[in-house]
mmCIF file with all atom_site columns, C-alpha atoms in Angstrom:
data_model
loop_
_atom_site.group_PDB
_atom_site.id
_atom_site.type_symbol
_atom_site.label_atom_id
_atom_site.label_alt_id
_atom_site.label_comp_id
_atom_site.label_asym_id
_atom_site.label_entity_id
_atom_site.label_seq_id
_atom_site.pdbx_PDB_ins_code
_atom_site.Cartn_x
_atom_site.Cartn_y
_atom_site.Cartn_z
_atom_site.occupancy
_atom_site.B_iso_or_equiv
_atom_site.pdbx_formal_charge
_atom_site.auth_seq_id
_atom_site.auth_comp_id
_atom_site.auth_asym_id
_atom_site.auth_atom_id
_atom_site.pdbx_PDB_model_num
ATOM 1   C CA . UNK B 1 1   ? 80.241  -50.863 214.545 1.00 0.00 ? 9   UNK B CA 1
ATOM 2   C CA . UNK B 1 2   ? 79.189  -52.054 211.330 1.00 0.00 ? 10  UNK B CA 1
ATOM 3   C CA . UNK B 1 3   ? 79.934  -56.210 210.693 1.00 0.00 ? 11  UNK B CA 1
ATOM 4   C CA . UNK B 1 4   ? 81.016  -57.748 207.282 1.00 0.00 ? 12  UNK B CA 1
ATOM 5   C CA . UNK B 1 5   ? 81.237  -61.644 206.763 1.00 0.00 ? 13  UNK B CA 1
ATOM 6   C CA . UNK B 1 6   ? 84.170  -61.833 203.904 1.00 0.00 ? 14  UNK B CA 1
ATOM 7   C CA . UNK B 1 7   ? 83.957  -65.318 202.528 1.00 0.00 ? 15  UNK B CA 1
ATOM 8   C CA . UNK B 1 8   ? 85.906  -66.969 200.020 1.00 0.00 ? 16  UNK B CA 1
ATOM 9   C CA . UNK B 1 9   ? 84.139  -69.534 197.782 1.00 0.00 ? 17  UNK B CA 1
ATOM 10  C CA . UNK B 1 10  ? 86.346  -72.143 196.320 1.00 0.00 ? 18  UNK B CA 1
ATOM 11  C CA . UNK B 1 11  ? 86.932  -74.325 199.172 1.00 0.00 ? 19  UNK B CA 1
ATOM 12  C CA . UNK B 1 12  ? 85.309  -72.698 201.565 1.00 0.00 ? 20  UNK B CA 1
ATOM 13  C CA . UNK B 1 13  ? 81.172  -72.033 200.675 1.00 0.00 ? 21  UNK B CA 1
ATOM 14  C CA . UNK B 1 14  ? 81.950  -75.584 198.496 1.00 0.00 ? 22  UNK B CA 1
ATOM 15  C CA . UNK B 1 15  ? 83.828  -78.288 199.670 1.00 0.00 ? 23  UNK B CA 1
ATOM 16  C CA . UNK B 1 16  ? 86.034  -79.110 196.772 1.00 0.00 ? 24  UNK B CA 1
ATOM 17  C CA . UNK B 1 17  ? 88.010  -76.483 195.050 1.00 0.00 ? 25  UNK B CA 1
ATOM 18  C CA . UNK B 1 18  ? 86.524  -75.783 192.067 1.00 0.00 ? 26  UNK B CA 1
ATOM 19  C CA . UNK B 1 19  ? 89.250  -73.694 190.286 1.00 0.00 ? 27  UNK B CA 1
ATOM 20  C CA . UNK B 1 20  ? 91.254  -76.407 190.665 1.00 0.00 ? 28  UNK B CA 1
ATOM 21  C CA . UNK B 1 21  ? 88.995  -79.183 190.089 1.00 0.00 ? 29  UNK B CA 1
ATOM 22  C CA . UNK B 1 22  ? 87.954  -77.933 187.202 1.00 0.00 ? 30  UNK B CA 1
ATOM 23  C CA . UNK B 1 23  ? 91.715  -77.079 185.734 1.00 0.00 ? 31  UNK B CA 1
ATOM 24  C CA . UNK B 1 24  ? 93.209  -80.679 186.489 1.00 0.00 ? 32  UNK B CA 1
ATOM 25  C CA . UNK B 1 25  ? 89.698  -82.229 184.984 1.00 0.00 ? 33  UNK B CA 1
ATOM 26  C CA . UNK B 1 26  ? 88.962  -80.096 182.206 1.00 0.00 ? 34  UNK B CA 1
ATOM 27  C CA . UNK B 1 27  ? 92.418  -78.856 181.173 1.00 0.00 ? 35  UNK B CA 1
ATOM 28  C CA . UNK B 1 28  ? 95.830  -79.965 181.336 1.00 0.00 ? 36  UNK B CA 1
ATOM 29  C CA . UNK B 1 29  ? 96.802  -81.972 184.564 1.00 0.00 ? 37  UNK B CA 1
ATOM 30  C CA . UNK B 1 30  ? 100.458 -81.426 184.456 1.00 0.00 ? 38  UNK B CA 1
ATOM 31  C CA . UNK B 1 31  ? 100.450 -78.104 183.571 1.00 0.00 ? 39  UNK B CA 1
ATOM 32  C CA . UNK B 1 32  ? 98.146  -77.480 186.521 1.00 0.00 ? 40  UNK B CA 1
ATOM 33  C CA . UNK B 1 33  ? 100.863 -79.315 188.612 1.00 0.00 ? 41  UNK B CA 1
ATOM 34  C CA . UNK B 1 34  ? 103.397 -78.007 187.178 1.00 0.00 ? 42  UNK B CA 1
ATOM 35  C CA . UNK B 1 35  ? 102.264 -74.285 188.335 1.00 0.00 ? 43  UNK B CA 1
ATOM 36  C CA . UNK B 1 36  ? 100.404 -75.441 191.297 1.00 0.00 ? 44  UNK B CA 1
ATOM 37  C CA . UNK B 1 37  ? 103.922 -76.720 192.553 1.00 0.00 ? 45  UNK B CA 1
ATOM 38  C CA . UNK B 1 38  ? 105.461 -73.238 191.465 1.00 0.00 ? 46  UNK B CA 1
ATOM 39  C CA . UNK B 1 39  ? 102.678 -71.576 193.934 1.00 0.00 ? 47  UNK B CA 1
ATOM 40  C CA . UNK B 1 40  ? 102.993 -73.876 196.845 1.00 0.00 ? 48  UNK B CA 1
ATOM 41  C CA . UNK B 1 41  ? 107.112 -73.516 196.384 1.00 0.00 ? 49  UNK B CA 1
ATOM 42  C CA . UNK B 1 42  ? 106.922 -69.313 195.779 1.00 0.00 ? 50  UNK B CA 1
ATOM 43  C CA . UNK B 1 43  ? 108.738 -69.493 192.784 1.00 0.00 ? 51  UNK B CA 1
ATOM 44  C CA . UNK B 1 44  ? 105.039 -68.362 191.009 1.00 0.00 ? 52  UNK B CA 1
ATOM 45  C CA . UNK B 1 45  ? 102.490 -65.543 191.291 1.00 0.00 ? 53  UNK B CA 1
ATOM 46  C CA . UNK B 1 46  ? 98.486  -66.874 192.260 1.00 0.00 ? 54  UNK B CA 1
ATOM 47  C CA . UNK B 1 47  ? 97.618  -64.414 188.754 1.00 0.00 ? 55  UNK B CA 1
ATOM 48  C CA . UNK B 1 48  ? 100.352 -66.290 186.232 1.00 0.00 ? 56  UNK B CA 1
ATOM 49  C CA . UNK B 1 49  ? 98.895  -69.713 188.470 1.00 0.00 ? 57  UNK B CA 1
ATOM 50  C CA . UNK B 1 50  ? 95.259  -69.227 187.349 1.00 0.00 ? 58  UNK B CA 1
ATOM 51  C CA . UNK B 1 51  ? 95.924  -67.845 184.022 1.00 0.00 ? 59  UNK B CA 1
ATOM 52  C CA . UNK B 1 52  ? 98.635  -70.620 182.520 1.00 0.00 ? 60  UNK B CA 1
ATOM 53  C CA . UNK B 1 53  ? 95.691  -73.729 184.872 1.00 0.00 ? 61  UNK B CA 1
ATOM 54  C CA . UNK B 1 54  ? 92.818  -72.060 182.672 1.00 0.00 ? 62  UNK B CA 1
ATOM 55  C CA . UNK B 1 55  ? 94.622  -71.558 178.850 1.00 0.00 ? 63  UNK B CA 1
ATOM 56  C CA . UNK B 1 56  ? 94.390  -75.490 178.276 1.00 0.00 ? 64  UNK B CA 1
ATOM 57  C CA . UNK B 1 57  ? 90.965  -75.318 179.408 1.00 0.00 ? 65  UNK B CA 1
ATOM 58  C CA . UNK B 1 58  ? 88.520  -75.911 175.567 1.00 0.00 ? 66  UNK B CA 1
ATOM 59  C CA . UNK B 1 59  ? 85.308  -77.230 176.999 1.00 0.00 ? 67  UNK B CA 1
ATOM 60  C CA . UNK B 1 60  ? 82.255  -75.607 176.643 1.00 0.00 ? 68  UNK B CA 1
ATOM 61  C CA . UNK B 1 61  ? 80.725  -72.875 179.183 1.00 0.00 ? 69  UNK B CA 1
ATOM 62  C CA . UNK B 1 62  ? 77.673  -74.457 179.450 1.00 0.00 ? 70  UNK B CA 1
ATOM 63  C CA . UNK B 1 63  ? 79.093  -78.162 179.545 1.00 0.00 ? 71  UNK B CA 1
ATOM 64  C CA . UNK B 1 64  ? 81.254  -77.253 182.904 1.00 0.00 ? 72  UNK B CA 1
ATOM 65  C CA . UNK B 1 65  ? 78.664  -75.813 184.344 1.00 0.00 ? 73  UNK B CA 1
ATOM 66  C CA . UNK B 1 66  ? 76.345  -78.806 184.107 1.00 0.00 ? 74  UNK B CA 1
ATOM 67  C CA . UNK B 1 67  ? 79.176  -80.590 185.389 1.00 0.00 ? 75  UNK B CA 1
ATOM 68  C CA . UNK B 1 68  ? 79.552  -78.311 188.383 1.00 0.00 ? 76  UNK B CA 1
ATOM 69  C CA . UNK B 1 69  ? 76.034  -77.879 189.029 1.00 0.00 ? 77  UNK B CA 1
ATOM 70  C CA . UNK B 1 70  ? 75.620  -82.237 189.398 1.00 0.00 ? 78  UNK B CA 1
ATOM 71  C CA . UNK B 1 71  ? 79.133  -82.448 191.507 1.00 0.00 ? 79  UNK B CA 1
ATOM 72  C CA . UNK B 1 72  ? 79.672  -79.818 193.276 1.00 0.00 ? 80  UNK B CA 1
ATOM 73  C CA . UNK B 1 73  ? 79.097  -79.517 197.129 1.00 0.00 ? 81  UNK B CA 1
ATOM 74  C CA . UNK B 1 74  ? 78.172  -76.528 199.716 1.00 0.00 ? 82  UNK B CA 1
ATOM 75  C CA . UNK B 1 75  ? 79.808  -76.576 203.325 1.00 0.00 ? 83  UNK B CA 1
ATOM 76  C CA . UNK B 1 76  ? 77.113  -77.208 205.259 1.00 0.00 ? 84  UNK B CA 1
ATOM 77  C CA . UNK B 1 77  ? 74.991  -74.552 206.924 1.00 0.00 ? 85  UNK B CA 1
ATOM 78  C CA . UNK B 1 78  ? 75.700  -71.720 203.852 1.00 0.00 ? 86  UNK B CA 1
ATOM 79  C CA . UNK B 1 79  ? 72.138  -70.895 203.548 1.00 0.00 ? 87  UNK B CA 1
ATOM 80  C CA . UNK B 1 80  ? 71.713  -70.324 207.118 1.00 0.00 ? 88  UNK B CA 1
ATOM 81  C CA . UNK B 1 81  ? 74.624  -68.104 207.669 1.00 0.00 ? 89  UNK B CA 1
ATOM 82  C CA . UNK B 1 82  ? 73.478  -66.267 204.415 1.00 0.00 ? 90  UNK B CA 1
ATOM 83  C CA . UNK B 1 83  ? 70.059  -65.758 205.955 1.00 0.00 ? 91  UNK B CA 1
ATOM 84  C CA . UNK B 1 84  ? 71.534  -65.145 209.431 1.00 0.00 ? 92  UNK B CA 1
ATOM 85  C CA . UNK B 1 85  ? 73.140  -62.087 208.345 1.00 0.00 ? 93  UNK B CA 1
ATOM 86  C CA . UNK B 1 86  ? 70.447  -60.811 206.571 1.00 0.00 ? 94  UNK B CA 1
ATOM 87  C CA . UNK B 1 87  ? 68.186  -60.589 210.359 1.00 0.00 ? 95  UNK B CA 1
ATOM 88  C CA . UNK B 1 88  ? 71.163  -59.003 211.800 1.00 0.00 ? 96  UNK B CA 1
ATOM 89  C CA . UNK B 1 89  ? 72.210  -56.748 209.181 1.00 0.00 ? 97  UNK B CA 1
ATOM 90  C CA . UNK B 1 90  ? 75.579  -57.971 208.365 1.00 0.00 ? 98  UNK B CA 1
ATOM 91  C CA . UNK B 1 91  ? 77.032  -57.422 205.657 1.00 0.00 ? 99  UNK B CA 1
ATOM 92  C CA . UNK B 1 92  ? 77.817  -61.027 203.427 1.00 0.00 ? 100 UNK B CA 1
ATOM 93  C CA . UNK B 1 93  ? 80.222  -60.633 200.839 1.00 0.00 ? 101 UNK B CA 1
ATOM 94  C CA . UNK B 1 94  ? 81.586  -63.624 198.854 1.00 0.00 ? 102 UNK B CA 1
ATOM 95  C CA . UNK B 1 95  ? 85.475  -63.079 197.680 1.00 0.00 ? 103 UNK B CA 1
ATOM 96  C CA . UNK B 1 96  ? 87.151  -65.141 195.049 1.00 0.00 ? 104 UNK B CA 1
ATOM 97  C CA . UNK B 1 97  ? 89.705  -65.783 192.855 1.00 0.00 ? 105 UNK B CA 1
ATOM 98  C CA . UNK B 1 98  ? 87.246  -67.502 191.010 1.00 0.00 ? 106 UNK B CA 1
ATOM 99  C CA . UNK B 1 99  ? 84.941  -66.446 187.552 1.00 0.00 ? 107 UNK B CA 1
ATOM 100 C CA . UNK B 1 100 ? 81.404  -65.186 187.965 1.00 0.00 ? 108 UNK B CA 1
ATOM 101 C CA . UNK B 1 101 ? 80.530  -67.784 185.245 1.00 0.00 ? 109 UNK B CA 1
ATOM 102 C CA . UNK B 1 102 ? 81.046  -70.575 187.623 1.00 0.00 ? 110 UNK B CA 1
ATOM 103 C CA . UNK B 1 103 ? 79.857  -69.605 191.184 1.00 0.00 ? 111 UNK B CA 1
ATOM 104 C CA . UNK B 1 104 ? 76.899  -67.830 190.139 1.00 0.00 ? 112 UNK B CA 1
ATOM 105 C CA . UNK B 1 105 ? 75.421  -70.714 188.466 1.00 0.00 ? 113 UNK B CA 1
ATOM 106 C CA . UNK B 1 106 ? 75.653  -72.503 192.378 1.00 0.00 ? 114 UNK B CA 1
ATOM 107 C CA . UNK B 1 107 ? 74.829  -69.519 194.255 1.00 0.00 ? 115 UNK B CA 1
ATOM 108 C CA . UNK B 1 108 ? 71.591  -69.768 192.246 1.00 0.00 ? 116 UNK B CA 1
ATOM 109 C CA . UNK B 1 109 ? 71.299  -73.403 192.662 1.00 0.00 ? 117 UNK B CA 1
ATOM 110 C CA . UNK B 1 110 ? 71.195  -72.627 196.572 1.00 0.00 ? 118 UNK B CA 1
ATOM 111 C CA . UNK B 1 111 ? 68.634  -69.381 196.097 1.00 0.00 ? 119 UNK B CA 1
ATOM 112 C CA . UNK B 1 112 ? 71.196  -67.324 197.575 1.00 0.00 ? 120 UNK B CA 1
ATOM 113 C CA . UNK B 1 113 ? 72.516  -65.464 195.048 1.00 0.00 ? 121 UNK B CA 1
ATOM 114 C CA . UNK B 1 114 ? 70.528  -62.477 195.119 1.00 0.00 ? 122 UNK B CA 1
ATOM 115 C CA . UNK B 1 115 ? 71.531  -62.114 199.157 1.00 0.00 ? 123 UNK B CA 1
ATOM 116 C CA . UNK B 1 116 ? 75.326  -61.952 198.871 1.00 0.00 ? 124 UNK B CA 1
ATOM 117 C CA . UNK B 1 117 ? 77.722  -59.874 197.188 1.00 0.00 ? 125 UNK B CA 1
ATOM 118 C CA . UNK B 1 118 ? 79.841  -61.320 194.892 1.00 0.00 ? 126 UNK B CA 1
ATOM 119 C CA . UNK B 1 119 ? 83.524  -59.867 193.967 1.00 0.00 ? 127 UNK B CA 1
ATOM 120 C CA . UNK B 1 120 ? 85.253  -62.494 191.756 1.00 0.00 ? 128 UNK B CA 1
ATOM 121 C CA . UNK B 1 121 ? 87.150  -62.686 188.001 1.00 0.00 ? 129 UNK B CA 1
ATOM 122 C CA . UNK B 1 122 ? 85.937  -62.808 184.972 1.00 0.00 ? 130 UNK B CA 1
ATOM 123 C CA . UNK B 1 123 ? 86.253  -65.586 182.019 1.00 0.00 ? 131 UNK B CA 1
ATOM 124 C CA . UNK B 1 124 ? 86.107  -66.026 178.371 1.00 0.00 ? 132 UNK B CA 1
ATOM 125 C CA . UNK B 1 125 ? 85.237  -69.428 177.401 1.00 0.00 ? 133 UNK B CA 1
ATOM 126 C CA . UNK B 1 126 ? 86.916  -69.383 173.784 1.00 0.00 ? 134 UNK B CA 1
ATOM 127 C CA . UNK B 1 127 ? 87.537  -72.483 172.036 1.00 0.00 ? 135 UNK B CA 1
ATOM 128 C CA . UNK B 1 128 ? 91.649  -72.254 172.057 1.00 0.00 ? 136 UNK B CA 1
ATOM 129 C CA . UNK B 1 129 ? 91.646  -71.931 175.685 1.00 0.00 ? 137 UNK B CA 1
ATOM 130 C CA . UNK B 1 130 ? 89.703  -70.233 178.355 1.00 0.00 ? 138 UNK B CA 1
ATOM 131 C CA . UNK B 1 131 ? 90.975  -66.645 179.302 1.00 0.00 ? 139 UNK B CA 1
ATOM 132 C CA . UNK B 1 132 ? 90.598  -65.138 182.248 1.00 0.00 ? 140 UNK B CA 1
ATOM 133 C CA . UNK B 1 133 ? 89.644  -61.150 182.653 1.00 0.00 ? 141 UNK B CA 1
ATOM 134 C CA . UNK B 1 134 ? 91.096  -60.459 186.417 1.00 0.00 ? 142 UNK B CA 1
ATOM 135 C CA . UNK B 1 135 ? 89.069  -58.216 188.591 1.00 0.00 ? 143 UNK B CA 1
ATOM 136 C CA . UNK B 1 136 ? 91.629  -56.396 190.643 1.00 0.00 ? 144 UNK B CA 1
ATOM 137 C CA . UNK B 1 137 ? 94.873  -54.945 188.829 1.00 0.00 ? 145 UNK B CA 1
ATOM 138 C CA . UNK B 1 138 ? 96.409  -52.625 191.917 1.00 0.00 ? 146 UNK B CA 1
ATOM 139 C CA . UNK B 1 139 ? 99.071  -54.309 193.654 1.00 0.00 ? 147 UNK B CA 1
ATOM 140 C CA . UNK B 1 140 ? 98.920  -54.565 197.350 1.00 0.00 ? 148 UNK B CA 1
ATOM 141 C CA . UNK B 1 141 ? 101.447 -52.757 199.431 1.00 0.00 ? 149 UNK B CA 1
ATOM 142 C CA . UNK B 1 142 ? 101.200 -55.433 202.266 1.00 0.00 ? 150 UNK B CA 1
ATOM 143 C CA . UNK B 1 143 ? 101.662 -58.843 199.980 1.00 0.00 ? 151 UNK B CA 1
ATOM 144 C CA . UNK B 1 144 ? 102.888 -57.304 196.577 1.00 0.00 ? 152 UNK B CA 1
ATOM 145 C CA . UNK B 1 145 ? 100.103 -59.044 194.660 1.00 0.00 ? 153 UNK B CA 1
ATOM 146 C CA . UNK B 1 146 ? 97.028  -58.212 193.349 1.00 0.00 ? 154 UNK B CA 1
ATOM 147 C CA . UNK B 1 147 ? 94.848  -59.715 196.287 1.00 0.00 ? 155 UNK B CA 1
ATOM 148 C CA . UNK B 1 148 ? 91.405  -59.388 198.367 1.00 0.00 ? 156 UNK B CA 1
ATOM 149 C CA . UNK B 1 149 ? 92.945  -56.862 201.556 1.00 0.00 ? 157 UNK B CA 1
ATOM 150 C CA . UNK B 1 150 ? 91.563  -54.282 199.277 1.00 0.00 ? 158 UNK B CA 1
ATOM 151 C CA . UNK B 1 151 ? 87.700  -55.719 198.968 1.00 0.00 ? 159 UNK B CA 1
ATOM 152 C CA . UNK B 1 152 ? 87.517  -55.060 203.469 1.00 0.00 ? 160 UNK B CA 1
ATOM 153 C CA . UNK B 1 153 ? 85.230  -52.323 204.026 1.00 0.00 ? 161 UNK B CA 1
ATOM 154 C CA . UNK B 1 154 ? 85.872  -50.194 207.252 1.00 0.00 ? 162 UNK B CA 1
ATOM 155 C CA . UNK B 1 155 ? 83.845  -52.179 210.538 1.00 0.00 ? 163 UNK B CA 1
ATOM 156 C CA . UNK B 1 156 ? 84.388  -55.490 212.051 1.00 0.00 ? 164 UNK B CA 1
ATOM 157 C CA . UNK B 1 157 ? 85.836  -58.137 209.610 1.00 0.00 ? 165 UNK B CA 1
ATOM 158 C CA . UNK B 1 158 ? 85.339  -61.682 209.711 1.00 0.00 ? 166 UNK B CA 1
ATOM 159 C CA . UNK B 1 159 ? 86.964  -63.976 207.408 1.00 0.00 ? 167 UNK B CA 1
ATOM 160 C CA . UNK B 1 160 ? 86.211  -67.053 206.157 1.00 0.00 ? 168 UNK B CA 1
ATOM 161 C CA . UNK B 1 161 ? 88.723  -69.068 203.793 1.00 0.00 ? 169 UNK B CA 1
ATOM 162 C CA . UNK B 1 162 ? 91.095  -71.904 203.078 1.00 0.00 ? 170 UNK B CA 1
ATOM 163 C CA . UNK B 1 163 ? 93.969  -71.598 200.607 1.00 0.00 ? 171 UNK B CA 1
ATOM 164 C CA . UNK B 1 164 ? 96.660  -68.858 199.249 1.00 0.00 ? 172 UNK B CA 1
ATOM 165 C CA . UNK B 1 165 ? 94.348  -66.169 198.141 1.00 0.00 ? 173 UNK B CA 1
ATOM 166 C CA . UNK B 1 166 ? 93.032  -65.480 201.348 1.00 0.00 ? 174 UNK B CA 1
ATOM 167 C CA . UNK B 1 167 ? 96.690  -64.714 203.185 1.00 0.00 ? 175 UNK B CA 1
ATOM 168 C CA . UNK B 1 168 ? 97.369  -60.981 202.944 1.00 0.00 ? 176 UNK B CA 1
ATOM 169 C CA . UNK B 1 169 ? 92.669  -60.231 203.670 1.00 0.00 ? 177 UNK B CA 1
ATOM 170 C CA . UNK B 1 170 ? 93.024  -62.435 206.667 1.00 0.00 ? 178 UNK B CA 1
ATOM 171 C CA . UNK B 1 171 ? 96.291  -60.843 207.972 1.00 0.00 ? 179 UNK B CA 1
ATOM 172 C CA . UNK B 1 172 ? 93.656  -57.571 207.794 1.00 0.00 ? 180 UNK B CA 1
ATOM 173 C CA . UNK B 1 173 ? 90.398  -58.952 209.623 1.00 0.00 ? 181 UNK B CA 1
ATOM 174 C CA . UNK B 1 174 ? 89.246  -58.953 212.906 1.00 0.00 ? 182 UNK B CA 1
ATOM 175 C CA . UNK B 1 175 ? 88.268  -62.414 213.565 1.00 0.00 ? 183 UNK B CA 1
ATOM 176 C CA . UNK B 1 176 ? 89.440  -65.554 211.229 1.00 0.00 ? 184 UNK B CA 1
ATOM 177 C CA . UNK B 1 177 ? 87.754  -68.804 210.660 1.00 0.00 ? 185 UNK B CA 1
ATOM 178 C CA . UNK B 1 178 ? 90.155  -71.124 208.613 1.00 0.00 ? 186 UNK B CA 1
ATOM 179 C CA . UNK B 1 179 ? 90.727  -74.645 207.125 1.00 0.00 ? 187 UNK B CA 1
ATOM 180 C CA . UNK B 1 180 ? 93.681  -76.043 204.832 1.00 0.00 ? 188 UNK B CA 1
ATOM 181 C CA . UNK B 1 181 ? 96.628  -74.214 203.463 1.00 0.00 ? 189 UNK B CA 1
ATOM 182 C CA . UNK B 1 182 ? 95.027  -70.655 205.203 1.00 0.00 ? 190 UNK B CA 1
ATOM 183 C CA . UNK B 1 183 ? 95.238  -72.039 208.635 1.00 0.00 ? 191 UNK B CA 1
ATOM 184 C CA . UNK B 1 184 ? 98.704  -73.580 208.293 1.00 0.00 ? 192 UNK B CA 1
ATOM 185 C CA . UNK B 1 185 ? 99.920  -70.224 206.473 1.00 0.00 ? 193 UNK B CA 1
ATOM 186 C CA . UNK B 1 186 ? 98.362  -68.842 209.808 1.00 0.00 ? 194 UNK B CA 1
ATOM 187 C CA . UNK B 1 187 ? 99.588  -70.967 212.653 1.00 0.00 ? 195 UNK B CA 1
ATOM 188 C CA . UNK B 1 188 ? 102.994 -71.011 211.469 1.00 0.00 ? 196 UNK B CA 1
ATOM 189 C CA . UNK B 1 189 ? 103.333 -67.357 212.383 1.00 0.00 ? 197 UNK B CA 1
ATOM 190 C CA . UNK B 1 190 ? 101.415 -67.578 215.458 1.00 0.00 ? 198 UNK B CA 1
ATOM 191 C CA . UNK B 1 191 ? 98.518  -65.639 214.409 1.00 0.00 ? 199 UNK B CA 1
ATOM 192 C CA . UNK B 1 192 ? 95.370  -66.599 215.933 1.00 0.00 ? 200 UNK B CA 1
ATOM 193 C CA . UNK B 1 193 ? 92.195  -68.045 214.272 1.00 0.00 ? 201 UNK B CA 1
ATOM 194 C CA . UNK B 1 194 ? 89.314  -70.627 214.383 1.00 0.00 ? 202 UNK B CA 1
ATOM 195 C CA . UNK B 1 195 ? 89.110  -73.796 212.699 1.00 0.00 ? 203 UNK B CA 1
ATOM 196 C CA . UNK B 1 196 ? 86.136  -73.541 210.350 1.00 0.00 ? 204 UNK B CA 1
ATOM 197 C CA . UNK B 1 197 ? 84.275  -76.729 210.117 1.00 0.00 ? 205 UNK B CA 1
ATOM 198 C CA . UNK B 1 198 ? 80.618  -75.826 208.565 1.00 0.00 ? 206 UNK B CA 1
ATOM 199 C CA . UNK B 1 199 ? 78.400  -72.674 208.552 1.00 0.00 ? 207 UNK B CA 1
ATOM 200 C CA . UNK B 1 200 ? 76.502  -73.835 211.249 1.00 0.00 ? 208 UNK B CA 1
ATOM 201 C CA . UNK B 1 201 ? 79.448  -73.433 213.797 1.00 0.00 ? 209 UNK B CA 1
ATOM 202 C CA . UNK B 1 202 ? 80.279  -70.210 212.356 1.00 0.00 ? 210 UNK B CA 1
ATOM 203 C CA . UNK B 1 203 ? 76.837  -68.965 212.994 1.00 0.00 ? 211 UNK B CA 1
ATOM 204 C CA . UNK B 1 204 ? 76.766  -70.194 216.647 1.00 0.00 ? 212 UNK B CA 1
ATOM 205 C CA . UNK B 1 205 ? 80.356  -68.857 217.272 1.00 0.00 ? 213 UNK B CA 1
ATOM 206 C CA . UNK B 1 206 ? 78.927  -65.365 216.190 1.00 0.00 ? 214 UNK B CA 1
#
């Protein structure tokens, strides 16, 4: 049977959220608190979330991306797992909610970004606000949101991720490694997964 690593990237190949670091620090911080509270609370789609954190966002491309590139940090043991796959012939796909324009910048920055795929949104950097072109527009049967169950190939599916966007894909993989609001949306209905602490432990656990 044919393996795929499914990883998300905000918080889980970096450290820090960078959706939302970048909203609260570029943008508007109480808007982004404003819907960030409507997520956590239900009362707001993760699509109307990302698009209302990104509109007060007027910076430059180029100028976040510096930013980014000096700040932000990779879980440890990334590059490994990357090249780990590659000798075993796993498949390494990188999931986000995120915009090309800022993970590909640090997937080149770690000389990986030619040995993943990468699945993510899209982003126009205008001057009256950044606006975000979403990837995926069908809604999910499962979760009623546009979300990542639909980017699972057919094989084994392990899943890597920390936060809303990964709920309804993790419900669907085989084997889960999880950290933050993903593992708490997890144990609370008893579903079973393993605490993801750096690449390197993922590695050895596979």
């Amino acid at each position: 049977m044919s393996r795929t690593l499914v990883v998300d990237f905000d918080g889980t190949v970096t450290r820090e959220d960078l959706l939302d670091t970048i909203a609260s620090r570029f943008g508007d911080p109480v808007v982004y608190q404003e819907v960030e509270d409507g997520l956590d609370e239900g009362r707001m789609p993760l699509r109307e979330v990302i698009t209302r954190e990104f509109r007060p966002v007027r910076k430059p491309l180029e100028e976040v991306v510096r930013w980014e590139l000096e700040n932000v940090h990779i879980r440890p043991g990334f590059g490994e797992l990357v090249e780990l796959a590659r000798k075993r012939g796993w498949r390494f796909v990188i999931v986000s909610s995120g915009f090309h324009e800022l993970i590909e910048p640090v997937l080149g920055r770690e000389g990986v970004l030619g040995a993943v795929e990468l699945r993510a949104n899209r982003v126009e950097a205008r001057r009256e606000g950044w606006l975000v072109r979403f990837r995926v527009s069908d809604i999910c049967e499962v979760c009623g949101e546009p979300c990542k169950r639909s980017d699972l190939p057919e094989g084994e599916i392990v899943y890597a991720g920390d936060s809303h966007s990964d709920y309804c894909a993790a419900l669907a993989a085989d084997r889960v490694f999880a950290i933050g609001n993903l593992a708490r949306f997890l144990a609370e209905r008893k579903v079973g997964y393993e605490r993801l602490t750096d690449f390197h432990a993922l590695a050895f656990a596979l």
